[in-house]
């Protein structure tokens, strides 16, 4: 039941996005623009400080994610469809998971585009040296960010100042996720990739994910009751 | 087994938003087969009361019961249908996709439920068109069938006639009468006295968040409304 409802909500969001491509295009355009601006500002004669590519990648993911989160729930607010979702006898936590997976899917598409661009613009070919470890860092970071983001975006849906409040609330809470993602990625980008360090940061990210997803599942239902 | 109930009871329901009192001391029982018109001016608290009945708005105090069932039971939500002014439809999806999605949420077999609902809404030929391309009347018919997809025992309608032409109003009114005859509990919040006059079997007048009158519908609704609420 739980998985069926979560997948139903995810499939619905994907179907809407495939048809409108509204969030995907704006998110990708914003993410790529962000990386290009940093590349022009920070790369001098082909040289860039060692940890910069990791920072730029995660900043672009966080900014793009914030944009996607706002738009995803704007869609539910427009026709008040969120009320119809909440009225269904389905577990509300499954609806949360479905919405969260939709955001994760959007960010995965953005990451597929962003990683090669960052590697190219910042001469960071090391991103592909340990692909499984790097994919693990990206996946864990994306899930943690999306869990907190989905909860806050849903909470703020009825607030008139939601566009301002979302980043204000989201970034301080997700700073640990972004720091862990940056440090883990930076460990892989060193001339001699530090796998042990990257694995440690991956472990920390997974711990954050467990805490954030559990808290979000626990608080979604009471927070969504008006 | 899907839980069922034959009445909805509110006892001393109040809802505050900060210091603003949206509802105060609402006591009301609605039985199966009744069509209760919640009438009152804008801001009277009708939509808040509909939200409370839909279990989407938690009362600050008071008790809400669905027969012997508590609103906290998730299965109770499976017996409630809601149609509001915002139609709870995804404009980017087709009529068929919208109904199939909601049928899935209610654990229904979309194959059987969706075709019949489209037929009743008179939209079989537009089943695969995006809802955004529909007229207001078509969307309203689709939204009503979406709300009825799971055969709710309690049907809540919040200003369901806004923006509809006479034919569309006639369609909705006819459908509601048939549902009431089948034992559905229907609560309609509206300030359209003309439509309410021939439809509702009971009138609950709300003003300032308080229930000021609860009586069977009959002749002279407009005069009663004017004397209790103000302009009709």
GROMACS .gro file of C-alpha atoms in nm, chain A residues 15-213:
model
  199
   15UNK     CA    1   0.378   1.252  -1.617
   16UNK     CA    2   0.301   1.619  -1.551
   17UNK     CA    3   0.668   1.712  -1.585
   18UNK     CA    4   0.717   1.513  -1.905
   19UNK     CA    5   0.420   1.701  -2.051
   20UNK     CA    6   0.504   2.052  -1.930
   21UNK     CA    7   0.884   2.030  -1.884
   22UNK     CA    8   0.844   2.350  -1.687
   23UNK     CA    9   1.045   2.257  -1.378
   24UNK     CA   10   1.306   2.050  -1.560
   25UNK     CA   11   1.403   2.321  -1.806
   26UNK     CA   12   1.411   2.604  -1.551
   27UNK     CA   13   1.606   2.391  -1.303
   28UNK     CA   14   1.861   2.278  -1.560
   29UNK     CA   15   1.903   2.626  -1.704
   30UNK     CA   16   1.953   2.772  -1.358
   31UNK     CA   17   2.199   2.501  -1.251
   32UNK     CA   18   2.410   2.526  -1.565
   33UNK     CA   19   2.410   2.908  -1.551
   34UNK     CA   20   2.524   2.890  -1.191
   35UNK     CA   21   2.821   2.664  -1.279
   36UNK     CA   22   2.917   2.880  -1.577
   37UNK     CA   23   2.914   3.201  -1.371
   38UNK     CA   24   3.139   3.041  -1.109
   39UNK     CA   25   3.366   2.904  -1.381
   40UNK     CA   26   3.414   3.247  -1.536
   41UNK     CA   27   3.468   3.404  -1.193
   42UNK     CA   28   3.704   3.146  -1.040
   43UNK     CA   29   3.906   2.982  -1.317
   44UNK     CA   30   4.221   3.183  -1.399
   45UNK     CA   31   4.445   3.060  -1.682
   46UNK     CA   32   4.303   2.711  -1.645
   47UNK     CA   33   4.390   2.697  -1.274
   48UNK     CA   34   4.146   2.661  -0.990
   49UNK     CA   35   4.186   2.598  -0.616
   50UNK     CA   36   4.170   2.228  -0.526
   51UNK     CA   37   3.834   2.212  -0.345
   52UNK     CA   38   3.647   2.464  -0.559
   53UNK     CA   39   3.484   2.219  -0.809
   54UNK     CA   40   3.328   2.018  -0.525
   55UNK     CA   41   3.186   2.334  -0.369
   56UNK     CA   42   3.049   2.464  -0.701
   57UNK     CA   43   2.885   2.131  -0.781
   58UNK     CA   44   2.701   2.113  -0.449
   59UNK     CA   45   2.603   2.480  -0.453
   60UNK     CA   46   2.452   2.433  -0.798
   61UNK     CA   47   2.265   2.122  -0.678
   62UNK     CA   48   2.133   2.306  -0.371
   63UNK     CA   49   2.020   2.612  -0.571
   64UNK     CA   50   1.859   2.400  -0.843
   65UNK     CA   51   1.691   2.187  -0.578
   66UNK     CA   52   1.542   2.491  -0.406
   67UNK     CA   53   1.396   2.608  -0.735
   68UNK     CA   54   1.251   2.263  -0.812
   69UNK     CA   55   1.102   2.230  -0.462
   70UNK     CA   56   0.915   2.559  -0.485
   71UNK     CA   57   0.771   2.482  -0.827
   72UNK     CA   58   0.672   2.123  -0.738
   73UNK     CA   59   0.445   2.240  -0.459
   74UNK     CA   60   0.322   2.545  -0.647
   75UNK     CA   61   0.163   2.290  -0.880
   76UNK     CA   62  -0.023   2.126  -0.590
   77UNK     CA   63  -0.130   2.466  -0.455
   78UNK     CA   64  -0.266   2.594  -0.787
   79UNK     CA   65  -0.573   2.371  -0.805
   80UNK     CA   66  -0.565   2.295  -0.431
   81UNK     CA   67  -0.489   1.938  -0.536
   82UNK     CA   68  -0.290   1.899  -0.215
   83UNK     CA   69  -0.624   1.890  -0.029
   84UNK     CA   70  -0.743   1.607  -0.253
   85UNK     CA   71  -0.418   1.419  -0.186
   86UNK     CA   72  -0.450   1.467   0.189
   87UNK     CA   73  -0.815   1.364   0.188
   88UNK     CA   74  -0.739   1.026   0.034
   89UNK     CA   75  -0.733   0.736   0.282
   90UNK     CA   76  -0.375   0.663   0.176
   91UNK     CA   77  -0.093   0.704   0.433
   92UNK     CA   78   0.012   1.068   0.418
   93UNK     CA   79   0.373   0.968   0.469
   94UNK     CA   80   0.348   0.776   0.138
   95UNK     CA   81   0.234   1.095  -0.032
   96UNK     CA   82   0.538   1.270   0.119
   97UNK     CA   83   0.770   0.997  -0.010
   98UNK     CA   84   0.614   1.020  -0.357
   99UNK     CA   85   0.667   1.397  -0.367
  100UNK     CA   86   1.021   1.359  -0.233
  101UNK     CA   87   1.108   1.099  -0.498
  102UNK     CA   88   0.985   1.341  -0.764
  103UNK     CA   89   1.230   1.603  -0.639
  104UNK     CA   90   1.507   1.342  -0.619
  105UNK     CA   91   1.436   1.241  -0.981
  106UNK     CA   92   1.458   1.602  -1.098
  107UNK     CA   93   1.786   1.653  -0.913
  108UNK     CA   94   1.932   1.331  -1.054
  109UNK     CA   95   1.863   1.462  -1.406
  110UNK     CA   96   2.026   1.794  -1.310
  111UNK     CA   97   2.327   1.609  -1.166
  112UNK     CA   98   2.370   1.400  -1.482
  113UNK     CA   99   2.409   1.728  -1.668
  114UNK     CA  100   2.602   1.918  -1.402
  115UNK     CA  101   2.877   1.665  -1.326
  116UNK     CA  102   3.029   1.660  -1.678
  117UNK     CA  103   3.003   2.039  -1.702
  118UNK     CA  104   3.181   2.087  -1.369
  119UNK     CA  105   3.443   1.829  -1.470
  120UNK     CA  106   3.499   2.011  -1.798
  121UNK     CA  107   3.495   2.371  -1.676
  122UNK     CA  108   3.707   2.309  -1.365
  123UNK     CA  109   3.933   2.036  -1.504
  124UNK     CA  110   3.792   1.796  -1.243
  125UNK     CA  111   3.816   1.465  -1.422
  126UNK     CA  112   3.873   1.306  -1.081
  127UNK     CA  113   3.493   1.311  -1.039
  128UNK     CA  114   3.485   1.004  -1.263
  129UNK     CA  115   3.781   0.825  -1.103
  130UNK     CA  116   3.573   0.654  -0.831
  131UNK     CA  117   3.229   0.650  -0.996
  132UNK     CA  118   3.047   0.428  -0.744
  133UNK     CA  119   3.170   0.619  -0.441
  134UNK     CA  120   3.095   0.952  -0.609
  135UNK     CA  121   2.746   0.832  -0.713
  136UNK     CA  122   2.688   0.723  -0.353
  137UNK     CA  123   2.782   1.070  -0.225
  138UNK     CA  124   2.551   1.236  -0.478
  139UNK     CA  125   2.262   0.999  -0.404
  140UNK     CA  126   2.291   1.032  -0.026
  141UNK     CA  127   2.325   1.411  -0.043
  142UNK     CA  128   2.031   1.441  -0.282
  143UNK     CA  129   1.803   1.229  -0.063
  144UNK     CA  130   1.889   1.425   0.252
  145UNK     CA  131   1.840   1.761   0.081
  146UNK     CA  132   1.515   1.649  -0.083
  147UNK     CA  133   1.370   1.507   0.240
  148UNK     CA  134   1.411   1.832   0.432
  149UNK     CA  135   1.322   2.042   0.129
  150UNK     CA  136   1.001   1.851   0.054
  151UNK     CA  137   0.889   1.884   0.414
  152UNK     CA  138   0.953   2.261   0.427
  153UNK     CA  139   0.807   2.324   0.080
  154UNK     CA  140   0.488   2.141   0.180
  155UNK     CA  141   0.474   2.326   0.512
  156UNK     CA  142   0.515   2.666   0.348
  157UNK     CA  143   0.272   2.603   0.065
  158UNK     CA  144   0.004   2.825   0.217
  159UNK     CA  145   0.242   3.099   0.324
  160UNK     CA  146   0.243   3.415   0.115
  161UNK     CA  147   0.617   3.454   0.173
  162UNK     CA  148   0.701   3.092   0.085
  163UNK     CA  149   0.950   3.189  -0.188
  164UNK     CA  150   1.157   3.386   0.065
  165UNK     CA  151   1.108   3.154   0.360
  166UNK     CA  152   1.199   2.829   0.184
  167UNK     CA  153   1.571   2.903   0.136
  168UNK     CA  154   1.590   3.078   0.474
  169UNK     CA  155   1.464   2.764   0.650
  170UNK     CA  156   1.616   2.507   0.417
  171UNK     CA  157   1.981   2.610   0.392
  172UNK     CA  158   2.066   2.626   0.765
  173UNK     CA  159   1.913   2.279   0.819
  174UNK     CA  160   2.077   2.123   0.514
  175UNK     CA  161   2.421   2.279   0.571
  176UNK     CA  162   2.549   1.952   0.725
  177UNK     CA  163   2.440   1.763   0.412
  178UNK     CA  164   2.604   2.013   0.179
  179UNK     CA  165   2.926   2.024   0.385
  180UNK     CA  166   2.944   1.644   0.393
  181UNK     CA  167   2.881   1.629   0.019
  182UNK     CA  168   3.147   1.892  -0.053
  183UNK     CA  169   3.410   1.732   0.176
  184UNK     CA  170   3.342   1.383   0.039
  185UNK     CA  171   3.361   1.503  -0.320
  186UNK     CA  172   3.674   1.709  -0.248
  187UNK     CA  173   3.841   1.398  -0.103
  188UNK     CA  174   3.790   1.227  -0.437
  189UNK     CA  175   3.928   1.524  -0.629
  190UNK     CA  176   4.268   1.528  -0.460
  191UNK     CA  177   4.567   1.431  -0.677
  192UNK     CA  178   4.568   1.101  -0.482
  193UNK     CA  179   4.197   1.037  -0.413
  194UNK     CA  180   4.136   0.980  -0.042
  195UNK     CA  181   3.879   0.701  -0.055
  196UNK     CA  182   3.876   0.645   0.320
  197UNK     CA  183   3.787   1.010   0.378
  198UNK     CA  184   3.517   1.000   0.109
  199UNK     CA  185   3.370   0.685   0.266
  200UNK     CA  186   3.364   0.852   0.605
  201UNK     CA  187   3.169   1.149   0.462
  202UNK     CA  188   2.938   0.908   0.280
  203UNK     CA  189   2.867   0.738   0.614
  204UNK     CA  190   2.789   1.075   0.770
  205UNK     CA  191   2.556   1.158   0.479
  206UNK     CA  192   2.371   0.829   0.517
  207UNK     CA  193   2.331   0.903   0.890
  208UNK     CA  194   2.187   1.247   0.806
  209UNK     CA  195   1.951   1.081   0.558
  210UNK     CA  196   1.821   0.838   0.818
  211UNK     CA  197   1.759   1.122   1.066
  212UNK     CA  198   1.606   1.362   0.812
  213UNK     CA  199   1.381   1.109   0.639
   0.00000   0.00000   0.00000
